[in-house]
């Protein structure tokens, strides 16, 4: 097997997972992994929350931009730009503590992360030669779990060797630069691809009451996902008797996330997307509440398993459902899904900062987050009462 063959399915999947590790791992999830030592040495929780919102604003902007890049040849160019910016914005965090530069870096990292992940995923989808690309993309999206696990292991290895959080950012940049060369080489084409010009029409008929409810539910999922994605290690460390277990919990999140997309999407194809989304979001809501009611280490590790085993899959489940609802006009509807989820991701860290400063605890932010998630679940139950026969099949 020649792993340097650009048209080899295994090579494409490996390159795609590397792109996920760079686009989401070092630009988003490594920040969560390194949050405890950064809070000890430089950041405040409030500043970290604001930086997270900046990062999500950048990611939302980059995702929307990515959806309108039609030419596959331009996708390759923007993918490479995204990868390079991911690396540059990562090493910056290891060489300066200037707050203005950090704001710019996190915003840019969000945009570049979207280019690397969203555009990279589109290239993977285009290049893969599988009869059932849905299953193949399930493997690709398992890279989200890998991105958490790999970046966390690298960051912890540096610190266990006596390095600082700054050293971790620098080492992460060096390691992923080497990986990036392979990803950029494989996720390209030997010659320019001819692309038919298509127009994007706004089809109002797509926005049925059922679809609007699904979009709002995806907004609540965005809120439910992001609080732990931003603060989880520090949430665990802040619990009496669990100091120091934050990093272990975050590692478990990554491990649980690796197979989650494949498992839950397989169940969705058998039992229906909405049914499986309801179950998955319910487990997400439970994972959010566990740290607020117990300091038992095993239950809090279970919280990490439930969180990692659901939030990654939920992105795939909602986007897969949105794609089926969109039919032949995916851009506008998928854009609406992305915007709704992205707004939730931007809002959640900000209200979390407010509650943390007011009550010196994460509990109230977690209570509100779980409440919003369960509101989304209630909407999904209601959506089942207005589904058409055709919608019940997806």
PDB file of N, CA and C in Angstrom, residues 286-370:
ATOM      1  N   UNK A 286     -27.071  15.159  30.585  1.00  0.00           N
ATOM      2  CA  UNK A 286     -26.657  14.486  31.821  1.00  0.00           C
ATOM      3  C   UNK A 286     -25.183  14.750  32.103  1.00  0.00           C
ATOM      4  N   UNK A 287     -24.367  14.683  31.051  1.00  0.00           N
ATOM      5  CA  UNK A 287     -22.919  14.906  31.237  1.00  0.00           C
ATOM      6  C   UNK A 287     -22.624  16.302  31.760  1.00  0.00           C
ATOM      7  N   UNK A 288     -23.438  17.269  31.359  1.00  0.00           N
ATOM      8  CA  UNK A 288     -23.256  18.651  31.811  1.00  0.00           C
ATOM      9  C   UNK A 288     -23.579  18.789  33.303  1.00  0.00           C
ATOM     10  N   UNK A 289     -24.594  18.063  33.756  1.00  0.00           N
ATOM     11  CA  UNK A 289     -25.057  18.201  35.140  1.00  0.00           C
ATOM     12  C   UNK A 289     -24.213  17.429  36.155  1.00  0.00           C
ATOM     13  N   UNK A 290     -23.583  16.348  35.763  1.00  0.00           N
ATOM     14  CA  UNK A 290     -22.864  15.489  36.715  1.00  0.00           C
ATOM     15  C   UNK A 290     -21.877  16.262  37.594  1.00  0.00           C
ATOM     16  N   UNK A 291     -21.021  17.144  37.045  1.00  0.00           N
ATOM     17  CA  UNK A 291     -20.071  17.860  37.921  1.00  0.00           C
ATOM     18  C   UNK A 291     -20.730  18.773  38.939  1.00  0.00           C
ATOM     19  N   UNK A 292     -22.014  19.110  38.723  1.00  0.00           N
ATOM     20  CA  UNK A 292     -22.698  20.014  39.658  1.00  0.00           C
ATOM     21  C   UNK A 292     -23.296  19.273  40.852  1.00  0.00           C
ATOM     22  N   UNK A 293     -23.425  17.948  40.764  1.00  0.00           N
ATOM     23  CA  UNK A 293     -24.126  17.212  41.817  1.00  0.00           C
ATOM     24  C   UNK A 293     -23.252  16.230  42.576  1.00  0.00           C
ATOM     25  N   UNK A 294     -22.041  15.961  42.094  1.00  0.00           N
ATOM     26  CA  UNK A 294     -21.197  14.986  42.797  1.00  0.00           C
ATOM     27  C   UNK A 294     -19.713  15.278  42.577  1.00  0.00           C
ATOM     28  N   UNK A 295     -18.919  14.910  43.570  1.00  0.00           N
ATOM     29  CA  UNK A 295     -17.461  14.994  43.451  1.00  0.00           C
ATOM     30  C   UNK A 295     -16.847  13.603  43.276  1.00  0.00           C
ATOM     31  N   UNK A 296     -17.704  12.604  43.049  1.00  0.00           N
ATOM     32  CA  UNK A 296     -17.218  11.237  42.835  1.00  0.00           C
ATOM     33  C   UNK A 296     -16.401  11.170  41.558  1.00  0.00           C
ATOM     34  N   UNK A 297     -15.184  10.696  41.652  1.00  0.00           N
ATOM     35  CA  UNK A 297     -14.285  10.698  40.512  1.00  0.00           C
ATOM     36  C   UNK A 297     -14.817   9.847  39.367  1.00  0.00           C
ATOM     37  N   UNK A 298     -15.410   8.700  39.698  1.00  0.00           N
ATOM     38  CA  UNK A 298     -15.873   7.794  38.645  1.00  0.00           C
ATOM     39  C   UNK A 298     -17.069   8.382  37.883  1.00  0.00           C
ATOM     40  N   UNK A 299     -17.954   9.041  38.614  1.00  0.00           N
ATOM     41  CA  UNK A 299     -19.089   9.670  37.943  1.00  0.00           C
ATOM     42  C   UNK A 299     -18.638  10.841  37.078  1.00  0.00           C
ATOM     43  N   UNK A 300     -17.629  11.578  37.522  1.00  0.00           N
ATOM     44  CA  UNK A 300     -17.136  12.690  36.718  1.00  0.00           C
ATOM     45  C   UNK A 300     -16.339  12.216  35.511  1.00  0.00           C
ATOM     46  N   UNK A 301     -15.669  11.078  35.641  1.00  0.00           N
ATOM     47  CA  UNK A 301     -15.037  10.476  34.468  1.00  0.00           C
ATOM     48  C   UNK A 301     -16.112   9.986  33.494  1.00  0.00           C
ATOM     49  N   UNK A 302     -17.223   9.463  34.053  1.00  0.00           N
ATOM     50  CA  UNK A 302     -18.358   9.071  33.214  1.00  0.00           C
ATOM     51  C   UNK A 302     -18.917  10.286  32.482  1.00  0.00           C
ATOM     52  N   UNK A 303     -18.923  11.438  33.154  1.00  0.00           N
ATOM     53  CA  UNK A 303     -19.355  12.676  32.511  1.00  0.00           C
ATOM     54  C   UNK A 303     -18.521  12.952  31.265  1.00  0.00           C
ATOM     55  N   UNK A 304     -17.205  12.733  31.370  1.00  0.00           N
ATOM     56  CA  UNK A 304     -16.328  12.918  30.221  1.00  0.00           C
ATOM     57  C   UNK A 304     -16.634  11.947  29.100  1.00  0.00           C
ATOM     58  N   UNK A 305     -16.928  10.697  29.475  1.00  0.00           N
ATOM     59  CA  UNK A 305     -17.282   9.677  28.472  1.00  0.00           C
ATOM     60  C   UNK A 305     -18.568  10.068  27.748  1.00  0.00           C
ATOM     61  N   UNK A 306     -19.585  10.479  28.523  1.00  0.00           N
ATOM     62  CA  UNK A 306     -20.870  10.859  27.930  1.00  0.00           C
ATOM     63  C   UNK A 306     -20.732  12.086  27.044  1.00  0.00           C
ATOM     64  N   UNK A 307     -19.920  13.045  27.499  1.00  0.00           N
ATOM     65  CA  UNK A 307     -19.727  14.262  26.712  1.00  0.00           C
ATOM     66  C   UNK A 307     -18.991  13.948  25.404  1.00  0.00           C
ATOM     67  N   UNK A 308     -17.840  13.287  25.515  1.00  0.00           N
ATOM     68  CA  UNK A 308     -17.076  12.959  24.315  1.00  0.00           C
ATOM     69  C   UNK A 308     -17.828  12.026  23.385  1.00  0.00           C
ATOM     70  N   UNK A 309     -18.648  11.138  23.972  1.00  0.00           N
ATOM     71  CA  UNK A 309     -19.387  10.175  23.174  1.00  0.00           C
ATOM     72  C   UNK A 309     -20.637  10.722  22.523  1.00  0.00           C
ATOM     73  N   UNK A 310     -20.946  12.013  22.753  1.00  0.00           N
ATOM     74  CA  UNK A 310     -22.168  12.588  22.185  1.00  0.00           C
ATOM     75  C   UNK A 310     -21.935  13.837  21.338  1.00  0.00           C
ATOM     76  N   UNK A 311     -21.108  14.778  21.810  1.00  0.00           N
ATOM     77  CA  UNK A 311     -21.094  16.081  21.132  1.00  0.00           C
ATOM     78  C   UNK A 311     -20.552  15.991  19.715  1.00  0.00           C
ATOM     79  N   UNK A 312     -19.547  15.135  19.490  1.00  0.00           N
ATOM     80  CA  UNK A 312     -18.997  14.982  18.144  1.00  0.00           C
ATOM     81  C   UNK A 312     -20.039  14.346  17.231  1.00  0.00           C
ATOM     82  N   UNK A 313     -20.685  13.297  17.738  1.00  0.00           N
ATOM     83  CA  UNK A 313     -21.708  12.609  16.959  1.00  0.00           C
ATOM     84  C   UNK A 313     -22.868  13.537  16.617  1.00  0.00           C
ATOM     85  N   UNK A 314     -23.227  14.420  17.557  1.00  0.00           N
ATOM     86  CA  UNK A 314     -24.355  15.317  17.324  1.00  0.00           C
ATOM     87  C   UNK A 314     -24.109  16.257  16.146  1.00  0.00           C
ATOM     88  N   UNK A 315     -22.884  16.704  15.976  1.00  0.00           N
ATOM     89  CA  UNK A 315     -22.562  17.534  14.803  1.00  0.00           C
ATOM     90  C   UNK A 315     -22.845  16.742  13.531  1.00  0.00           C
ATOM     91  N   UNK A 316     -22.338  15.511  13.486  1.00  0.00           N
ATOM     92  CA  UNK A 316     -22.563  14.669  12.320  1.00  0.00           C
ATOM     93  C   UNK A 316     -24.031  14.350  12.107  1.00  0.00           C
ATOM     94  N   UNK A 317     -24.760  14.056  13.200  1.00  0.00           N
ATOM     95  CA  UNK A 317     -26.176  13.703  13.103  1.00  0.00           C
ATOM     96  C   UNK A 317     -27.017  14.868  12.580  1.00  0.00           C
ATOM     97  N   UNK A 318     -26.795  16.068  13.138  1.00  0.00           N
ATOM     98  CA  UNK A 318     -27.567  17.236  12.699  1.00  0.00           C
ATOM     99  C   UNK A 318     -27.232  17.618  11.260  1.00  0.00           C
ATOM    100  N   UNK A 319     -25.951  17.624  10.930  1.00  0.00           N
ATOM    101  CA  UNK A 319     -25.556  18.028   9.586  1.00  0.00           C
ATOM    102  C   UNK A 319     -25.996  17.001   8.553  1.00  0.00           C
ATOM    103  N   UNK A 320     -25.976  15.732   8.914  1.00  0.00           N
ATOM    104  CA  UNK A 320     -26.456  14.693   8.012  1.00  0.00           C
ATOM    105  C   UNK A 320     -27.963  14.845   7.780  1.00  0.00           C
ATOM    106  N   UNK A 321     -28.697  15.131   8.871  1.00  0.00           N
ATOM    107  CA  UNK A 321     -30.138  15.363   8.751  1.00  0.00           C
ATOM    108  C   UNK A 321     -30.402  16.610   7.912  1.00  0.00           C
ATOM    109  N   UNK A 322     -29.634  17.677   8.158  1.00  0.00           N
ATOM    110  CA  UNK A 322     -29.797  18.906   7.380  1.00  0.00           C
ATOM    111  C   UNK A 322     -29.532  18.682   5.903  1.00  0.00           C
ATOM    112  N   UNK A 323     -28.518  17.880   5.602  1.00  0.00           N
ATOM    113  CA  UNK A 323     -28.195  17.578   4.206  1.00  0.00           C
ATOM    114  C   UNK A 323     -29.326  16.840   3.517  1.00  0.00           C
ATOM    115  N   UNK A 324     -29.967  15.916   4.243  1.00  0.00           N
ATOM    116  CA  UNK A 324     -31.086  15.179   3.668  1.00  0.00           C
ATOM    117  C   UNK A 324     -32.297  16.084   3.459  1.00  0.00           C
ATOM    118  N   UNK A 325     -32.534  16.999   4.387  1.00  0.00           N
ATOM    119  CA  UNK A 325     -33.653  17.933   4.254  1.00  0.00           C
ATOM    120  C   UNK A 325     -33.420  18.925   3.112  1.00  0.00           C
ATOM    121  N   UNK A 326     -32.141  19.258   2.880  1.00  0.00           N
ATOM    122  CA  UNK A 326     -31.798  20.263   1.874  1.00  0.00           C
ATOM    123  C   UNK A 326     -31.937  19.729   0.456  1.00  0.00           C
ATOM    124  N   UNK A 327     -31.740  18.427   0.283  1.00  0.00           N
ATOM    125  CA  UNK A 327     -31.839  17.856  -1.058  1.00  0.00           C
ATOM    126  C   UNK A 327     -30.793  18.409  -1.998  1.00  0.00           C
ATOM    127  N   UNK A 328     -31.271  18.987  -3.109  1.00  0.00           N
ATOM    128  CA  UNK A 328     -30.342  19.485  -4.133  1.00  0.00           C
ATOM    129  C   UNK A 328     -29.935  20.941  -3.900  1.00  0.00           C
ATOM    130  N   UNK A 329     -30.405  21.561  -2.807  1.00  0.00           N
ATOM    131  CA  UNK A 329     -30.048  22.958  -2.518  1.00  0.00           C
ATOM    132  C   UNK A 329     -29.442  23.058  -1.125  1.00  0.00           C
ATOM    133  N   UNK A 330     -28.236  22.498  -0.924  1.00  0.00           N
ATOM    134  CA  UNK A 330     -27.696  22.383   0.432  1.00  0.00           C
ATOM    135  C   UNK A 330     -27.112  23.658   1.031  1.00  0.00           C
ATOM    136  N   UNK A 331     -26.637  24.569   0.193  1.00  0.00           N
ATOM    137  CA  UNK A 331     -25.822  25.673   0.709  1.00  0.00           C
ATOM    138  C   UNK A 331     -26.585  26.554   1.689  1.00  0.00           C
ATOM    139  N   UNK A 332     -27.779  27.023   1.290  1.00  0.00           N
ATOM    140  CA  UNK A 332     -28.537  27.951   2.130  1.00  0.00           C
ATOM    141  C   UNK A 332     -28.964  27.282   3.431  1.00  0.00           C
ATOM    142  N   UNK A 333     -29.532  26.077   3.334  1.00  0.00           N
ATOM    143  CA  UNK A 333     -30.038  25.401   4.531  1.00  0.00           C
ATOM    144  C   UNK A 333     -28.895  24.985   5.454  1.00  0.00           C
ATOM    145  N   UNK A 334     -27.827  24.441   4.887  1.00  0.00           N
ATOM    146  CA  UNK A 334     -26.686  24.057   5.715  1.00  0.00           C
ATOM    147  C   UNK A 334     -26.045  25.284   6.329  1.00  0.00           C
ATOM    148  N   UNK A 335     -26.107  26.411   5.597  1.00  0.00           N
ATOM    149  CA  UNK A 335     -25.619  27.669   6.157  1.00  0.00           C
ATOM    150  C   UNK A 335     -26.435  28.093   7.363  1.00  0.00           C
ATOM    151  N   UNK A 336     -27.755  27.904   7.286  1.00  0.00           N
ATOM    152  CA  UNK A 336     -28.635  28.232   8.416  1.00  0.00           C
ATOM    153  C   UNK A 336     -28.315  27.351   9.615  1.00  0.00           C
ATOM    154  N   UNK A 337     -28.073  26.068   9.390  1.00  0.00           N
ATOM    155  CA  UNK A 337     -27.680  25.157  10.457  1.00  0.00           C
ATOM    156  C   UNK A 337     -26.384  25.628  11.114  1.00  0.00           C
ATOM    157  N   UNK A 338     -25.410  25.962  10.273  1.00  0.00           N
ATOM    158  CA  UNK A 338     -24.095  26.370  10.775  1.00  0.00           C
ATOM    159  C   UNK A 338     -24.180  27.660  11.581  1.00  0.00           C
ATOM    160  N   UNK A 339     -24.954  28.625  11.083  1.00  0.00           N
ATOM    161  CA  UNK A 339     -25.104  29.907  11.781  1.00  0.00           C
ATOM    162  C   UNK A 339     -25.772  29.706  13.135  1.00  0.00           C
ATOM    163  N   UNK A 340     -26.849  28.914  13.171  1.00  0.00           N
ATOM    164  CA  UNK A 340     -27.571  28.679  14.429  1.00  0.00           C
ATOM    165  C   UNK A 340     -26.658  28.051  15.475  1.00  0.00           C
ATOM    166  N   UNK A 341     -25.937  27.010  15.084  1.00  0.00           N
ATOM    167  CA  UNK A 341     -25.036  26.340  16.003  1.00  0.00           C
ATOM    168  C   UNK A 341     -23.897  27.265  16.436  1.00  0.00           C
ATOM    169  N   UNK A 342     -23.384  28.036  15.475  1.00  0.00           N
ATOM    170  CA  UNK A 342     -22.269  28.943  15.764  1.00  0.00           C
ATOM    171  C   UNK A 342     -22.648  30.048  16.731  1.00  0.00           C
ATOM    172  N   UNK A 343     -23.876  30.579  16.595  1.00  0.00           N
ATOM    173  CA  UNK A 343     -24.334  31.620  17.529  1.00  0.00           C
ATOM    174  C   UNK A 343     -24.377  31.055  18.943  1.00  0.00           C
ATOM    175  N   UNK A 344     -24.852  29.825  19.077  1.00  0.00           N
ATOM    176  CA  UNK A 344     -24.865  29.179  20.386  1.00  0.00           C
ATOM    177  C   UNK A 344     -23.470  29.061  20.973  1.00  0.00           C
ATOM    178  N   UNK A 345     -22.507  28.719  20.139  1.00  0.00           N
ATOM    179  CA  UNK A 345     -21.129  28.578  20.604  1.00  0.00           C
ATOM    180  C   UNK A 345     -20.524  29.908  21.042  1.00  0.00           C
ATOM    181  N   UNK A 346     -20.925  30.983  20.391  1.00  0.00           N
ATOM    182  CA  UNK A 346     -20.408  32.311  20.760  1.00  0.00           C
ATOM    183  C   UNK A 346     -21.030  32.796  22.071  1.00  0.00           C
ATOM    184  N   UNK A 347     -22.331  32.552  22.252  1.00  0.00           N
ATOM    185  CA  UNK A 347     -23.056  33.053  23.422  1.00  0.00           C
ATOM    186  C   UNK A 347     -22.634  32.359  24.710  1.00  0.00           C
ATOM    187  N   UNK A 348     -22.499  31.034  24.666  1.00  0.00           N
ATOM    188  CA  UNK A 348     -22.313  30.247  25.888  1.00  0.00           C
ATOM    189  C   UNK A 348     -21.092  30.645  26.726  1.00  0.00           C
ATOM    190  N   UNK A 349     -19.910  30.832  26.127  1.00  0.00           N
ATOM    191  CA  UNK A 349     -18.775  31.235  26.976  1.00  0.00           C
ATOM    192  C   UNK A 349     -18.992  32.579  27.656  1.00  0.00           C
ATOM    193  N   UNK A 350     -19.749  33.479  27.010  1.00  0.00           N
ATOM    194  CA  UNK A 350     -19.960  34.810  27.578  1.00  0.00           C
ATOM    195  C   UNK A 350     -20.858  34.758  28.807  1.00  0.00           C
ATOM    196  N   UNK A 351     -21.973  34.020  28.740  1.00  0.00           N
ATOM    197  CA  UNK A 351     -22.813  33.945  29.937  1.00  0.00           C
ATOM    198  C   UNK A 351     -22.133  33.103  31.007  1.00  0.00           C
ATOM    199  N   UNK A 352     -21.278  32.164  30.589  1.00  0.00           N
ATOM    200  CA  UNK A 352     -20.521  31.370  31.566  1.00  0.00           C
ATOM    201  C   UNK A 352     -19.586  32.262  32.373  1.00  0.00           C
ATOM    202  N   UNK A 353     -18.911  33.176  31.690  1.00  0.00           N
ATOM    203  CA  UNK A 353     -18.018  34.117  32.361  1.00  0.00           C
ATOM    204  C   UNK A 353     -18.793  34.949  33.376  1.00  0.00           C
ATOM    205  N   UNK A 354     -19.996  35.399  33.000  1.00  0.00           N
ATOM    206  CA  UNK A 354     -20.819  36.200  33.914  1.00  0.00           C
ATOM    207  C   UNK A 354     -21.128  35.421  35.190  1.00  0.00           C
ATOM    208  N   UNK A 355     -21.601  34.185  35.052  1.00  0.00           N
ATOM    209  CA  UNK A 355     -21.965  33.376  36.226  1.00  0.00           C
ATOM    210  C   UNK A 355     -20.743  32.997  37.065  1.00  0.00           C
ATOM    211  N   UNK A 356     -19.626  32.711  36.390  1.00  0.00           N
ATOM    212  CA  UNK A 356     -18.403  32.339  37.122  1.00  0.00           C
ATOM    213  C   UNK A 356     -17.925  33.508  37.977  1.00  0.00           C
ATOM    214  N   UNK A 357     -17.967  34.721  37.402  1.00  0.00           N
ATOM    215  CA  UNK A 357     -17.536  35.904  38.156  1.00  0.00           C
ATOM    216  C   UNK A 357     -18.513  36.225  39.285  1.00  0.00           C
ATOM    217  N   UNK A 358     -19.810  36.023  39.050  1.00  0.00           N
ATOM    218  CA  UNK A 358     -20.819  36.383  40.044  1.00  0.00           C
ATOM    219  C   UNK A 358     -20.864  35.404  41.221  1.00  0.00           C
ATOM    220  N   UNK A 359     -20.717  34.107  40.920  1.00  0.00           N
ATOM    221  CA  UNK A 359     -20.901  33.089  41.962  1.00  0.00           C
ATOM    222  C   UNK A 359     -19.623  32.318  42.300  1.00  0.00           C
ATOM    223  N   UNK A 360     -18.529  32.633  41.618  1.00  0.00           N
ATOM    224  CA  UNK A 360     -17.248  31.942  41.833  1.00  0.00           C
ATOM    225  C   UNK A 360     -17.415  30.422  41.707  1.00  0.00           C
ATOM    226  N   UNK A 361     -18.236  30.023  40.764  1.00  0.00           N
ATOM    227  CA  UNK A 361     -18.518  28.602  40.553  1.00  0.00           C
ATOM    228  C   UNK A 361     -18.997  28.400  39.113  1.00  0.00           C
ATOM    229  N   UNK A 362     -18.737  27.210  38.582  1.00  0.00           N
ATOM    230  CA  UNK A 362     -19.225  26.866  37.244  1.00  0.00           C
ATOM    231  C   UNK A 362     -20.665  26.358  37.278  1.00  0.00           C
ATOM    232  N   UNK A 363     -21.185  26.049  38.481  1.00  0.00           N
ATOM    233  CA  UNK A 363     -22.460  25.336  38.574  1.00  0.00           C
ATOM    234  C   UNK A 363     -23.616  26.035  37.869  1.00  0.00           C
ATOM    235  N   UNK A 364     -23.743  27.362  38.067  1.00  0.00           N
ATOM    236  CA  UNK A 364     -24.892  28.054  37.495  1.00  0.00           C
ATOM    237  C   UNK A 364     -24.823  28.098  35.972  1.00  0.00           C
ATOM    238  N   UNK A 365     -23.612  28.214  35.435  1.00  0.00           N
ATOM    239  CA  UNK A 365     -23.440  28.159  33.976  1.00  0.00           C
ATOM    240  C   UNK A 365     -23.834  26.784  33.448  1.00  0.00           C
ATOM    241  N   UNK A 366     -23.493  25.740  34.202  1.00  0.00           N
ATOM    242  CA  UNK A 366     -23.826  24.373  33.788  1.00  0.00           C
ATOM    243  C   UNK A 366     -25.326  24.112  33.926  1.00  0.00           C
ATOM    244  N   UNK A 367     -25.958  24.646  34.980  1.00  0.00           N
ATOM    245  CA  UNK A 367     -27.412  24.498  35.138  1.00  0.00           C
ATOM    246  C   UNK A 367     -28.139  25.095  33.928  1.00  0.00           C
ATOM    247  N   UNK A 368     -27.767  26.334  33.582  1.00  0.00           N
ATOM    248  CA  UNK A 368     -28.434  27.006  32.475  1.00  0.00           C
ATOM    249  C   UNK A 368     -28.177  26.269  31.164  1.00  0.00           C
ATOM    250  N   UNK A 369     -26.950  25.814  30.981  1.00  0.00           N
ATOM    251  CA  UNK A 369     -26.593  25.108  29.746  1.00  0.00           C
ATOM    252  C   UNK A 369     -27.417  23.834  29.596  1.00  0.00           C
ATOM    253  N   UNK A 370     -27.510  23.058  30.663  1.00  0.00           N
ATOM    254  CA  UNK A 370     -28.282  21.818  30.607  1.00  0.00           C
ATOM    255  C   UNK A 370     -29.766  22.110  30.367  1.00  0.00           C
TER     256      UNK A 370
END
